[in-house]
Coordinates of C-alpha atoms in Angstrom, one line a residue:
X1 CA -16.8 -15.6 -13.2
X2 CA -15.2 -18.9 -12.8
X3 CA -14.4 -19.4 -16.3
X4 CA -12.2 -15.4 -16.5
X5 CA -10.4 -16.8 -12.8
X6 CA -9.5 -20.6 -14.1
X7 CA -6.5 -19.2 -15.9
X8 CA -5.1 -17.2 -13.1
X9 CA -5.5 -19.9 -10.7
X10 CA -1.3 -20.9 -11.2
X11 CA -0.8 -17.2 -10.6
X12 CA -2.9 -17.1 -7.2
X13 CA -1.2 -20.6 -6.1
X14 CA 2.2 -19.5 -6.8
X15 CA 1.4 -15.9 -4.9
X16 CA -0.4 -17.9 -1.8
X17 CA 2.7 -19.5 -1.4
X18 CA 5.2 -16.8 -1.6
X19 CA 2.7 -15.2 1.4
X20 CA 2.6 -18.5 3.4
X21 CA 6.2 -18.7 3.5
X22 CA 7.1 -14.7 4.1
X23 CA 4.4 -14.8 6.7
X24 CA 6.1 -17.2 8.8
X25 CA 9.3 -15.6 8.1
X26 CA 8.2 -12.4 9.2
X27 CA 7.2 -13.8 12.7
X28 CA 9.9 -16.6 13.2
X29 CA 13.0 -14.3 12.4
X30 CA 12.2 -12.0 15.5
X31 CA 11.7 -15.0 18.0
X32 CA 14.6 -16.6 16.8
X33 CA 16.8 -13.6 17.1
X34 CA 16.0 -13.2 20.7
X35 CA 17.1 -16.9 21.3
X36 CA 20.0 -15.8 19.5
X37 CA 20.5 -13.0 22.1
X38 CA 19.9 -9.9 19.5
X39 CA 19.4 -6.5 21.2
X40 CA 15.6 -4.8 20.6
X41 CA 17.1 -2.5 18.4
X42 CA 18.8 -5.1 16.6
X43 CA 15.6 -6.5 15.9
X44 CA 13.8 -3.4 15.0
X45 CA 16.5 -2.4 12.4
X46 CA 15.9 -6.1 10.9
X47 CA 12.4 -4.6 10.1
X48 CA 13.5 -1.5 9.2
X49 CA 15.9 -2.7 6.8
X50 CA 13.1 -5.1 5.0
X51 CA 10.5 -2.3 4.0
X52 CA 14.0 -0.3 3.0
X53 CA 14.3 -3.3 1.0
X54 CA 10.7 -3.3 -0.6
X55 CA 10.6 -0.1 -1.1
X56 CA 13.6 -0.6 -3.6
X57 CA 11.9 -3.6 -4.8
X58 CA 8.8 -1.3 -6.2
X59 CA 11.1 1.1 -8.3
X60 CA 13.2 -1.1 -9.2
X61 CA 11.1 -4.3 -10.3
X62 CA 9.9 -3.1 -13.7
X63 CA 12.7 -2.3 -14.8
X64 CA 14.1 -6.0 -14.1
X65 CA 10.8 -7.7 -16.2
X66 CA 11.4 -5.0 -18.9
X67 CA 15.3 -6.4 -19.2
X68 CA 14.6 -10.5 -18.4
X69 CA 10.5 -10.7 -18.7
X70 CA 8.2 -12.1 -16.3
X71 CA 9.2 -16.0 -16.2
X72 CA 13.0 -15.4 -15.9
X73 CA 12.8 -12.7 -13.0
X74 CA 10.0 -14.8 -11.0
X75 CA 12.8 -17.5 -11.4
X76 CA 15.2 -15.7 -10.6
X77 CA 14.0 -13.9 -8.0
X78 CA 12.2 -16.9 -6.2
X79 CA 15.4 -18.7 -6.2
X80 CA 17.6 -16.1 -4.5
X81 CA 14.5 -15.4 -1.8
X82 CA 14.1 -19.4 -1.4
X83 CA 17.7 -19.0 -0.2
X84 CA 17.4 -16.4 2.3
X85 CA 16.0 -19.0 4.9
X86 CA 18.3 -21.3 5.1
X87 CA 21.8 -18.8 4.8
X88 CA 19.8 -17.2 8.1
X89 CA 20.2 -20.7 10.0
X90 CA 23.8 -21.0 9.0
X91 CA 24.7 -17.4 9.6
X92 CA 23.1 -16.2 13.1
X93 CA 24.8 -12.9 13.2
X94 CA 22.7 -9.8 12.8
X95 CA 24.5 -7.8 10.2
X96 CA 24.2 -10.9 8.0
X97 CA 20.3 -11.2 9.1
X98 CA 20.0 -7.5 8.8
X99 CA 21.9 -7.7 4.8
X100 CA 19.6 -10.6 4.0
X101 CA 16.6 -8.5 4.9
X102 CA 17.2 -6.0 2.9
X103 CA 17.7 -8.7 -0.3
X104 CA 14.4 -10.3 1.0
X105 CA 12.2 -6.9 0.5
X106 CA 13.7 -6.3 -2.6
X107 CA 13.3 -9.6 -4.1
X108 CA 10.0 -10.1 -2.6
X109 CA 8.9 -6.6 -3.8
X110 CA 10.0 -7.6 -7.6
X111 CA 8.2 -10.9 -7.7
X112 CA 4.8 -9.2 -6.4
X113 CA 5.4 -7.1 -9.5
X114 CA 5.9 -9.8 -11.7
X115 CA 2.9 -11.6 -10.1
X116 CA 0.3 -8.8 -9.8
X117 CA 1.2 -7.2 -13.7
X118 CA 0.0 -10.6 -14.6
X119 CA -2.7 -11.0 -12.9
X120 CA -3.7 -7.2 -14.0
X121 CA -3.1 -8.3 -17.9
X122 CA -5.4 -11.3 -17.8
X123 CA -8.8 -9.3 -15.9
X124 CA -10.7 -7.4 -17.5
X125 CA -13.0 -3.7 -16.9
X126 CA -15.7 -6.5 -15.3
X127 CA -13.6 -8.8 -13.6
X128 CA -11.1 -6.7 -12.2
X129 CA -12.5 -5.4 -8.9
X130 CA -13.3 -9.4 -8.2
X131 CA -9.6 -10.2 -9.1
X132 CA -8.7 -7.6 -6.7
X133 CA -11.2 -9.4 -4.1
X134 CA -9.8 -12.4 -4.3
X135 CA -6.4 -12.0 -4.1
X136 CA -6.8 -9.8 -1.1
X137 CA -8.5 -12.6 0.5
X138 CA -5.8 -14.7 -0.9
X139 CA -2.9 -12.2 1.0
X140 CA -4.7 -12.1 4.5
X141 CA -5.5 -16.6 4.1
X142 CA -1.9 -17.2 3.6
X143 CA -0.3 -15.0 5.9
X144 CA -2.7 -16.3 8.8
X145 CA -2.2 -19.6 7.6
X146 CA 1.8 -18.7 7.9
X147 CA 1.0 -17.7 11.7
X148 CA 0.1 -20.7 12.9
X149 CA 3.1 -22.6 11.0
X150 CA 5.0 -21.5 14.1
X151 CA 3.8 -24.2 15.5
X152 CA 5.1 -26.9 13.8
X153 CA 8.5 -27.0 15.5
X154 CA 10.9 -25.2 18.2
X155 CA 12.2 -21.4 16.4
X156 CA 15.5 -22.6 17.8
X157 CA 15.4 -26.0 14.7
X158 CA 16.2 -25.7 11.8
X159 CA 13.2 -26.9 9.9
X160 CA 11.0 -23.9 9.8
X161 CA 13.5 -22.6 8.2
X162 CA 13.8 -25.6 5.6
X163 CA 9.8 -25.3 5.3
X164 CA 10.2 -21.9 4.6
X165 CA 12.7 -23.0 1.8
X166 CA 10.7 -25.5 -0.1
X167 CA 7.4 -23.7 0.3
X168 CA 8.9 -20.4 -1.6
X169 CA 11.3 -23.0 -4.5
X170 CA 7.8 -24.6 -5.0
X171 CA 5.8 -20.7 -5.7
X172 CA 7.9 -21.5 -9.1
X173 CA 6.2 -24.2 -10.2
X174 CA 2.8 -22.8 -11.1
X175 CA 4.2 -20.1 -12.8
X176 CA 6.8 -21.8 -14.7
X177 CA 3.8 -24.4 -16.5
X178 CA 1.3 -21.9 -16.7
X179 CA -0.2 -21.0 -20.4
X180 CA -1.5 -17.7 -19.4
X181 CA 0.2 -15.3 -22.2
X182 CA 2.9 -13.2 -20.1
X183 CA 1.6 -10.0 -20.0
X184 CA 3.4 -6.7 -21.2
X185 CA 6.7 -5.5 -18.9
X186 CA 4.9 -2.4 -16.4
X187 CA 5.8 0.4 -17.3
X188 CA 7.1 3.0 -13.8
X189 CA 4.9 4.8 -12.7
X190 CA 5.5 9.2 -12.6
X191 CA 5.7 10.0 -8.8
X192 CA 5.0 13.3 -7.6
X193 CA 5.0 13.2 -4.4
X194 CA 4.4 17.4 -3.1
X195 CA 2.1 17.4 -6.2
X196 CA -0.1 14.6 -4.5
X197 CA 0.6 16.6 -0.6
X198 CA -0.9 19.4 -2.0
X199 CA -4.2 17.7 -3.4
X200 CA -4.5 15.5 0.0
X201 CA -2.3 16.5 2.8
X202 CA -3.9 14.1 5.1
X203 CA -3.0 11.4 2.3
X204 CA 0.5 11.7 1.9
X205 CA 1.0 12.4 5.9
X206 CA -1.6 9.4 6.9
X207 CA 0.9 6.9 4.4
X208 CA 3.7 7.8 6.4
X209 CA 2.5 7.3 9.9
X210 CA 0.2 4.7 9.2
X211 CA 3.8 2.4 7.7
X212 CA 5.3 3.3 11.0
X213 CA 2.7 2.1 13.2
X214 CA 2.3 -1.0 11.4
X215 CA 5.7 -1.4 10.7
X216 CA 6.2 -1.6 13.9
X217 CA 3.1 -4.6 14.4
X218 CA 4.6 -6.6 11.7
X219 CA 8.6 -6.3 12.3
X220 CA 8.7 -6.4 16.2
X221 CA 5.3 -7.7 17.3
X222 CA 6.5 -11.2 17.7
X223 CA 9.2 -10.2 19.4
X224 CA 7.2 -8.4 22.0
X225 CA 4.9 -11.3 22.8
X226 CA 8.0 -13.6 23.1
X227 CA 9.8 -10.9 25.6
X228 CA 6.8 -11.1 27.6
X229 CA 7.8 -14.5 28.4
X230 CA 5.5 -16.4 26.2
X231 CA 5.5 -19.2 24.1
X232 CA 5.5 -19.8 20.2
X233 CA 1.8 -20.7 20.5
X234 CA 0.8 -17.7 22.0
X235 CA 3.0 -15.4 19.7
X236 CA 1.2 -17.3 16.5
X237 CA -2.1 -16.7 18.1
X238 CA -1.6 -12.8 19.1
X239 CA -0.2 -12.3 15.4
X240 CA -3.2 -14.5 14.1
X241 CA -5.4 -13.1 15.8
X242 CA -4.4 -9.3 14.8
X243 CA -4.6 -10.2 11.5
X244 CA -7.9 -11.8 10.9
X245 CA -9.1 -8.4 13.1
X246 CA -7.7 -6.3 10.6
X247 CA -9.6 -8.3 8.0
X248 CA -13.1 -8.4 9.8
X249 CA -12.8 -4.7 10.1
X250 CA -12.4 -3.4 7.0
X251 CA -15.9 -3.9 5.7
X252 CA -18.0 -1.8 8.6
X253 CA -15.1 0.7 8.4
X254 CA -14.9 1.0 4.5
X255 CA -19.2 1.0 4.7
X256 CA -19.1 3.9 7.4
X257 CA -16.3 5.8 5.1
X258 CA -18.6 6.0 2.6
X259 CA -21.0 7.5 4.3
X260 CA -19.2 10.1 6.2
X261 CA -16.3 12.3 6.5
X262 CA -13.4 9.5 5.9
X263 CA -11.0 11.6 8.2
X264 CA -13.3 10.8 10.9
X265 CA -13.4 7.1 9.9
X266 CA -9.6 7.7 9.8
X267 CA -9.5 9.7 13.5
X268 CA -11.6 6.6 14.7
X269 CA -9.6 4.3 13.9
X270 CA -6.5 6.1 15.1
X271 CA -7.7 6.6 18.4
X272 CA -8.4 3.2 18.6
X273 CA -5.3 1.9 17.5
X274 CA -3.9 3.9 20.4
X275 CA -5.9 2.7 22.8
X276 CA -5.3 -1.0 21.8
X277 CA -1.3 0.4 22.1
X278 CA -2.0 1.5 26.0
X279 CA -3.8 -1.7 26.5
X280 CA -1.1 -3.6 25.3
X281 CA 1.3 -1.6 27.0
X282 CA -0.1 -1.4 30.5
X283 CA -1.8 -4.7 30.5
X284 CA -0.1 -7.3 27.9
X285 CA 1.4 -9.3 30.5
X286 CA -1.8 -10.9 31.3
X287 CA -2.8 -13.3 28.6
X288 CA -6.7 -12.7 27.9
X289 CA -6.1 -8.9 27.9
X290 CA -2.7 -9.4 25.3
X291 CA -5.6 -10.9 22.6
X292 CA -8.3 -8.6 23.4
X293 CA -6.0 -5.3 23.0
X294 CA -4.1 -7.3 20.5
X295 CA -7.6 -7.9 18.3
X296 CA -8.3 -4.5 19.1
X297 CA -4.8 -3.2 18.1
X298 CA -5.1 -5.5 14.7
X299 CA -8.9 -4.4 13.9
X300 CA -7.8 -0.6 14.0
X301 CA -4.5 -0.1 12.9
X302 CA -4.6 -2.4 9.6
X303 CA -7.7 -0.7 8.2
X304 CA -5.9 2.4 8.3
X305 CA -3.6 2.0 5.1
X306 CA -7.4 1.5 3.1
X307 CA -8.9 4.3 4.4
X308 CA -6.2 6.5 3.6
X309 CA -6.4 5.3 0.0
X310 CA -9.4 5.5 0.1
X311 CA -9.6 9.1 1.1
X312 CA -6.4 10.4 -1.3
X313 CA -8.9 9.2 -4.3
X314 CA -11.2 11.2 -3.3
X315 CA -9.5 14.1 -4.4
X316 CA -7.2 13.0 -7.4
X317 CA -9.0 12.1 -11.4
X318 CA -9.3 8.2 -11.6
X319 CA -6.8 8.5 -14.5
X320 CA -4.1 9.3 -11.5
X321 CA -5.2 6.7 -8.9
X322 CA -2.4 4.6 -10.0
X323 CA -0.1 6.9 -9.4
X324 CA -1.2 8.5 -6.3
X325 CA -1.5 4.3 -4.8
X326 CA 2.1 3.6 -6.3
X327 CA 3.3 7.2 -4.4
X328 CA 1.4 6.1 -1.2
X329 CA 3.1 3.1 -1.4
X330 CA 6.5 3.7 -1.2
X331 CA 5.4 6.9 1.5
X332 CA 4.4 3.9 3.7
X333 CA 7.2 1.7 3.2
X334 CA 9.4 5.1 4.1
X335 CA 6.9 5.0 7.0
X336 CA 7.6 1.8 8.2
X337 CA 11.7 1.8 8.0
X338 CA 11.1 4.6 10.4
X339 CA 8.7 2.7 12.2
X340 CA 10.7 -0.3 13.6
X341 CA 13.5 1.5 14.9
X342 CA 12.4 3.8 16.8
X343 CA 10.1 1.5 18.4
X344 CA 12.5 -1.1 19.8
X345 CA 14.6 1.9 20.8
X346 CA 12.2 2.9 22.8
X347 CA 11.1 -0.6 23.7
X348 CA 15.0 -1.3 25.0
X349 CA 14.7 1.9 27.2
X350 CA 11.6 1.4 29.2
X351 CA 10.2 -2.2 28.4
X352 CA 8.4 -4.2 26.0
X353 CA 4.9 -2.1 26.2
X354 CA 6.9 0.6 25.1
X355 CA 6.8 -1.4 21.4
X356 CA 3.2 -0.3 21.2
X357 CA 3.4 2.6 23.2
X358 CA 5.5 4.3 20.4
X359 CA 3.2 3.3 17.5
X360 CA 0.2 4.3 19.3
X361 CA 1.8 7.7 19.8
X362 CA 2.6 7.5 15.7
X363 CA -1.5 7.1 15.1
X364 CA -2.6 9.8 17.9
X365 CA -0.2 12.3 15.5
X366 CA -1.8 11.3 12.9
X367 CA -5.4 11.6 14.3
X368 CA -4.5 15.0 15.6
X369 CA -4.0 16.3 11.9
X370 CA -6.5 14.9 10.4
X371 CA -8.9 16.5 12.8
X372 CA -7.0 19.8 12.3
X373 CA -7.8 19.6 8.8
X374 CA -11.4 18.9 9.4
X375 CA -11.6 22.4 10.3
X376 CA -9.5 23.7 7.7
X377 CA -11.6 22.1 4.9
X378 CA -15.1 20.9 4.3
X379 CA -15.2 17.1 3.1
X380 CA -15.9 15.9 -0.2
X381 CA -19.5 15.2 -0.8
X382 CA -20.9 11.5 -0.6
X383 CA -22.1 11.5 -4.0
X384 CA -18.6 12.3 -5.5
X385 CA -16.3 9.9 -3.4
X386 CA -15.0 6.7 -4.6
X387 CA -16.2 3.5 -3.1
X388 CA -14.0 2.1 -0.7
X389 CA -12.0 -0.6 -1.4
X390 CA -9.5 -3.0 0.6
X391 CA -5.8 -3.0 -0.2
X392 CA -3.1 -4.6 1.4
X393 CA 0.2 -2.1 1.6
X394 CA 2.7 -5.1 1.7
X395 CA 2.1 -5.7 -2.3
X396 CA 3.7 -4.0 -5.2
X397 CA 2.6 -0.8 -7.3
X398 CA 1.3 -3.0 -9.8
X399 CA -1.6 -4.3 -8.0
X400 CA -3.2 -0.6 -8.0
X401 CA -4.2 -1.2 -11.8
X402 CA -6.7 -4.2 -10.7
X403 CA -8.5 -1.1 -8.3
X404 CA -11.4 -0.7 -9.7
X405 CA -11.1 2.9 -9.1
X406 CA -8.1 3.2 -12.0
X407 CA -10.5 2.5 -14.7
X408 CA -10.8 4.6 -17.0
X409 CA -11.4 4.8 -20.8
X410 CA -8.3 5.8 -22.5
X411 CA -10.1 7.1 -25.5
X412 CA -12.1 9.5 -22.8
X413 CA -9.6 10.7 -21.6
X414 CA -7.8 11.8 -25.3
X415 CA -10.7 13.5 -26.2
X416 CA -10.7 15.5 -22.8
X417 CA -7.6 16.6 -23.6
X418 CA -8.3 17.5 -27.2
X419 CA -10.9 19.3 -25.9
X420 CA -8.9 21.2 -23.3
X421 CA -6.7 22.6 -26.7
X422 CA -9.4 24.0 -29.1
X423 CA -12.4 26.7 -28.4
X424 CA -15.2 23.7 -28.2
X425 CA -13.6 21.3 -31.0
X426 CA -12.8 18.1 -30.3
X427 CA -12.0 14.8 -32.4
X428 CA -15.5 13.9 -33.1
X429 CA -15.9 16.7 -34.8
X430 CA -17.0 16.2 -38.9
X431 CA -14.1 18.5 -40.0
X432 CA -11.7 16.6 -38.4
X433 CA -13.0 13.3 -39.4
X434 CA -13.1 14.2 -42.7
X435 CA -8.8 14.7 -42.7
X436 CA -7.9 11.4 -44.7
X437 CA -4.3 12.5 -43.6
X438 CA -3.6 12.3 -39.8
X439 CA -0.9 15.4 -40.9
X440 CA -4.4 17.1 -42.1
X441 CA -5.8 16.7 -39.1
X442 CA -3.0 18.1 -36.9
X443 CA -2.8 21.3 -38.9
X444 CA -6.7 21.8 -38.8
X445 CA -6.4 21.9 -34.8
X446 CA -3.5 24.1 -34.6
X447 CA -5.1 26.0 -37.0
X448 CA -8.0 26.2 -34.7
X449 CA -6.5 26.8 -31.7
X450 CA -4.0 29.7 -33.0
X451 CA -7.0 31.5 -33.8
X452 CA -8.8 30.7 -30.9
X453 CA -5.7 32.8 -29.0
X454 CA -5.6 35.1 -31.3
X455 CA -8.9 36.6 -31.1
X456 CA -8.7 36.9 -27.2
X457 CA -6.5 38.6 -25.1
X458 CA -4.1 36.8 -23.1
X459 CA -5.1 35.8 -19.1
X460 CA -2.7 35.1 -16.7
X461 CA -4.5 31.6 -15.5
X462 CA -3.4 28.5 -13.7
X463 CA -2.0 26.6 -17.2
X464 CA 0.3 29.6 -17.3
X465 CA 1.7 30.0 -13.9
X466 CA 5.2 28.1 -14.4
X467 CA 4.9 26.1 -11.1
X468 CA 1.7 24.6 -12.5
X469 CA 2.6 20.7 -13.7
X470 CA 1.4 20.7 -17.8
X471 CA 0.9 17.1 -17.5
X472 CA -1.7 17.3 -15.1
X473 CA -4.2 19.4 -17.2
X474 CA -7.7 18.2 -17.3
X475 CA -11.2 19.5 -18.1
X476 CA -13.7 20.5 -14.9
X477 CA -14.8 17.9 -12.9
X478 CA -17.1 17.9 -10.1
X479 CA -13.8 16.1 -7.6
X480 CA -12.1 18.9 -5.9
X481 CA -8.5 19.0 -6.7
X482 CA -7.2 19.9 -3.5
X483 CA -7.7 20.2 0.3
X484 CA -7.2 23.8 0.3
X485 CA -5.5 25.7 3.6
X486 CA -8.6 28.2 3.2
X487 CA -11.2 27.9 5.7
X488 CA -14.7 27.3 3.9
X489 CA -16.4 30.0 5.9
X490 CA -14.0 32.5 4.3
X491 CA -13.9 30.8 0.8
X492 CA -17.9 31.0 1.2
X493 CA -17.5 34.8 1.6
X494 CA -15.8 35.8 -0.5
X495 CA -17.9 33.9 -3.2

């Protein structure tokens, strides 16, 4: 295991970094701007505007390393994000701010790309899921670490700012001398967004809510603890402290999602997350209760994203996990530009506690259908679920190919589909293998499968309907496709 992650260390170095230096980013900007006397909504849009940015980055980024390749974009990109710090301490206004949070998302959002395509081209089928592991661990390390960076020096200095700088220049270093072969530009990934609402409802609708609830926690949190009246210590502790929650969490969560229903893993944890909210808003200006709702808060609201992963692959082939995590993706980061703004509205009409009173009211939605689908559909069985695994939703699409859950043989899955085309012939067949010429082979299943219609009279099935997708045709399997609107007792009837 050591010997397949020694030449990916340069990659995980250079990624630690970028993380340590956005985390404290994340957190100073909103302190700062409320020295600098920015309205709440000001703030929130600043927020707003960075996932609006990221979720640009995510399309966009392939399309960048197809046209430069992997070491001139990281370049590239590091360099015009190393920047961003310092042209915030010379330019205090918030349109600028709000303009270089938008470049920020983007660029960061393009170099996780760049990053995680890498790391995806040098694992392997039995290294993977570790890879994944790891740099998961390496995410949550670095933006705790970036927490407690606050407290190196007064928000209203300019060297946080500088140590911002030279910690995201240096994330170029490792990649620039590394001799890991640069892996193959990613290719964009086919979104189909009411395809995937109709296999998983509570998937597509969970994304969205879930990015504006902790879009909120990670845009305007800092600012709430500091409009509370206190200090950069305690805002790097409450944000810590969240964070490492979130991370402790995911394990008994993910376990118990296994074992159960995950919507009521998911109704859990969204009732929690709203209660954390009240807490926070009835009782966060008394310091012990701010960390223990603030833990509570963190625990609950950042194992959402997982679980709703989690609960989307349930009911998609593994050949699609890829896209259904790149489509969830960019449903949270639409999530989250909502998120911000309409929390430090509200927060500027009634108070800070009404920061976490909004995106407690965003989860209690969300636990509210997910119950209601409970009763609309039966779950998926344990024995056919995927195993849960942790994900972190401020990455890029790319990072979904190291899921464990996208593997997948390709050759499998060309033979499923030859075997979807022919009456019970397939490639392995000795006829077929005989065919010298691939041409010979072509015509022998056409052939095949012209008389196979032929001889049977024509049904009017889901392949023919018009609305059906033709690229999404697959042989049985035992996963149910969708969450259908039926109610089991009547589908059970009428069997």
């Amino acid at each position: 295991m050591v010997s397949a992650l020694l030449p990916l260390f340069a990659l995980l170095l250079s990624v630690a970094l970028l993380f340590l230096g956005n985390g404290l980013l994340g957190t100073l900007l909103p302190v700062r701007a409320q020295y600098e006397s920015f309205t709440d909504v000001m703030i929130g849009s600043m927020g707003s505007l960075y996932f609006l940015g990221f979720g640009l980055g995510c399309v966009l980024g392939p399309f960048l390393i197809r046209r430069a390749g992997h070491i001139r974009t990281f370049a590239a990109l590091a360099a015009v994000v190393a920047s961003i710090p310092l042209l915030h301490t010379l330019f205090p206004t918030p349109w600028i701010w709000m303009t270089l949070r938008v470049i920020a998302g983007l660029c960061l959002a393009g170099l996780y790309t760049a990053i995680e395509s890498w790391l995806n081209q040098g694992s392997s089928n039995e290294t993977r899921g570790r890879v994944l592991s790891i740099y998961v661990m390496v995410n949550l390390a670095a933006v705790t670490a970036g927490q407690f960076l606050l407290n190196l020096d007064s928000p209203l200095n300019y060297r946080l700012f500088a140590l911002i700088t030279i910690v995201m220049a240096l994330s170029v270093v490792p990649v620039a001398l590394t001799r890991t072969v640069a892996p193959t530009p990613p290719s964009s990934v086919n979104l189909r967004l009411l395809r995937l609402y109709r296999l998983s409802p509570v998937g597509i609708v969970g994304a969205f809510l879930i990015g504006a609830a902790n879009g909120i926690f990670w845009s305007v949190a800092p600012a709430y603890v500091s409009a509370l009246g206190r200090d950069t210590a305690t805002v790097a502790n409450f944000m810590a402290l969240a964070v490492i929650s979130g991370a402790v969490a995911q394990w008994p969560l993910g376990r118990l999602s296994d074992i159960i229903d995950r919507r009521w893993v998911m109704v859990i944890a969204c009732l929690g997350t709203t209660f954390g909210s009240i807490g926070l808003w009835l009782f966060g200006q008394f310091p012990l209760w701010l960390m223990i709702f603030g833990s509570v808060f963190g625990a609950m609201a950042l194992s959402l994203y997982a679980l709703c992963i989690a609960h989307t692959n349930d009911h998609v082939e593994s050949a699609d996990s890829v896209e259904t995590s790149s489509s969830l993706l960019l449903t949270f980061a639409a999530g989250a530009v909502i998120g911000p703004f309409t929390g430090s509205y509200v927060m500027s009409l009634i108070g800070p506690g009404g920061l976490f009173l909004t995106a407690g009211t965003f989860t209690l939605i969300l636990a509210a259908f997910a119950f209601y689908r409970m009763r609309m559909k039966a779950p998926v069985p344990a024995d056919e679920r995927e195993n849960f695994v942790y994900v972190e939703p401020q990455t890029s699409a790319v990072v979904y190919e190291l899921d464990p859950r996208s593997e997948y043989s390709g050759d499998d899955e060309a033979g499923a589909d030859e075997d979807s085309t022919s009456e019970g012939r397939d490639l392995d067949d000795p006829d077929l293998d005989g065919a010298a010429d691939p041409d010979v082979a072509e015509e022998t299943l056409a052939d095949s499968a012209e008389k196979s219609t032929s001889d049977r009279p024509v049904e009017t099935t889901e392949e023919t309907d018009p609305s059906h997708d033709s690229g999404s045709e697959r042989p049985e399997s035992s996963k149910p496709e969708a969450e259908s609107d039926q109610p089991e007792d009547d589908r059970n009837r009428k069997t």
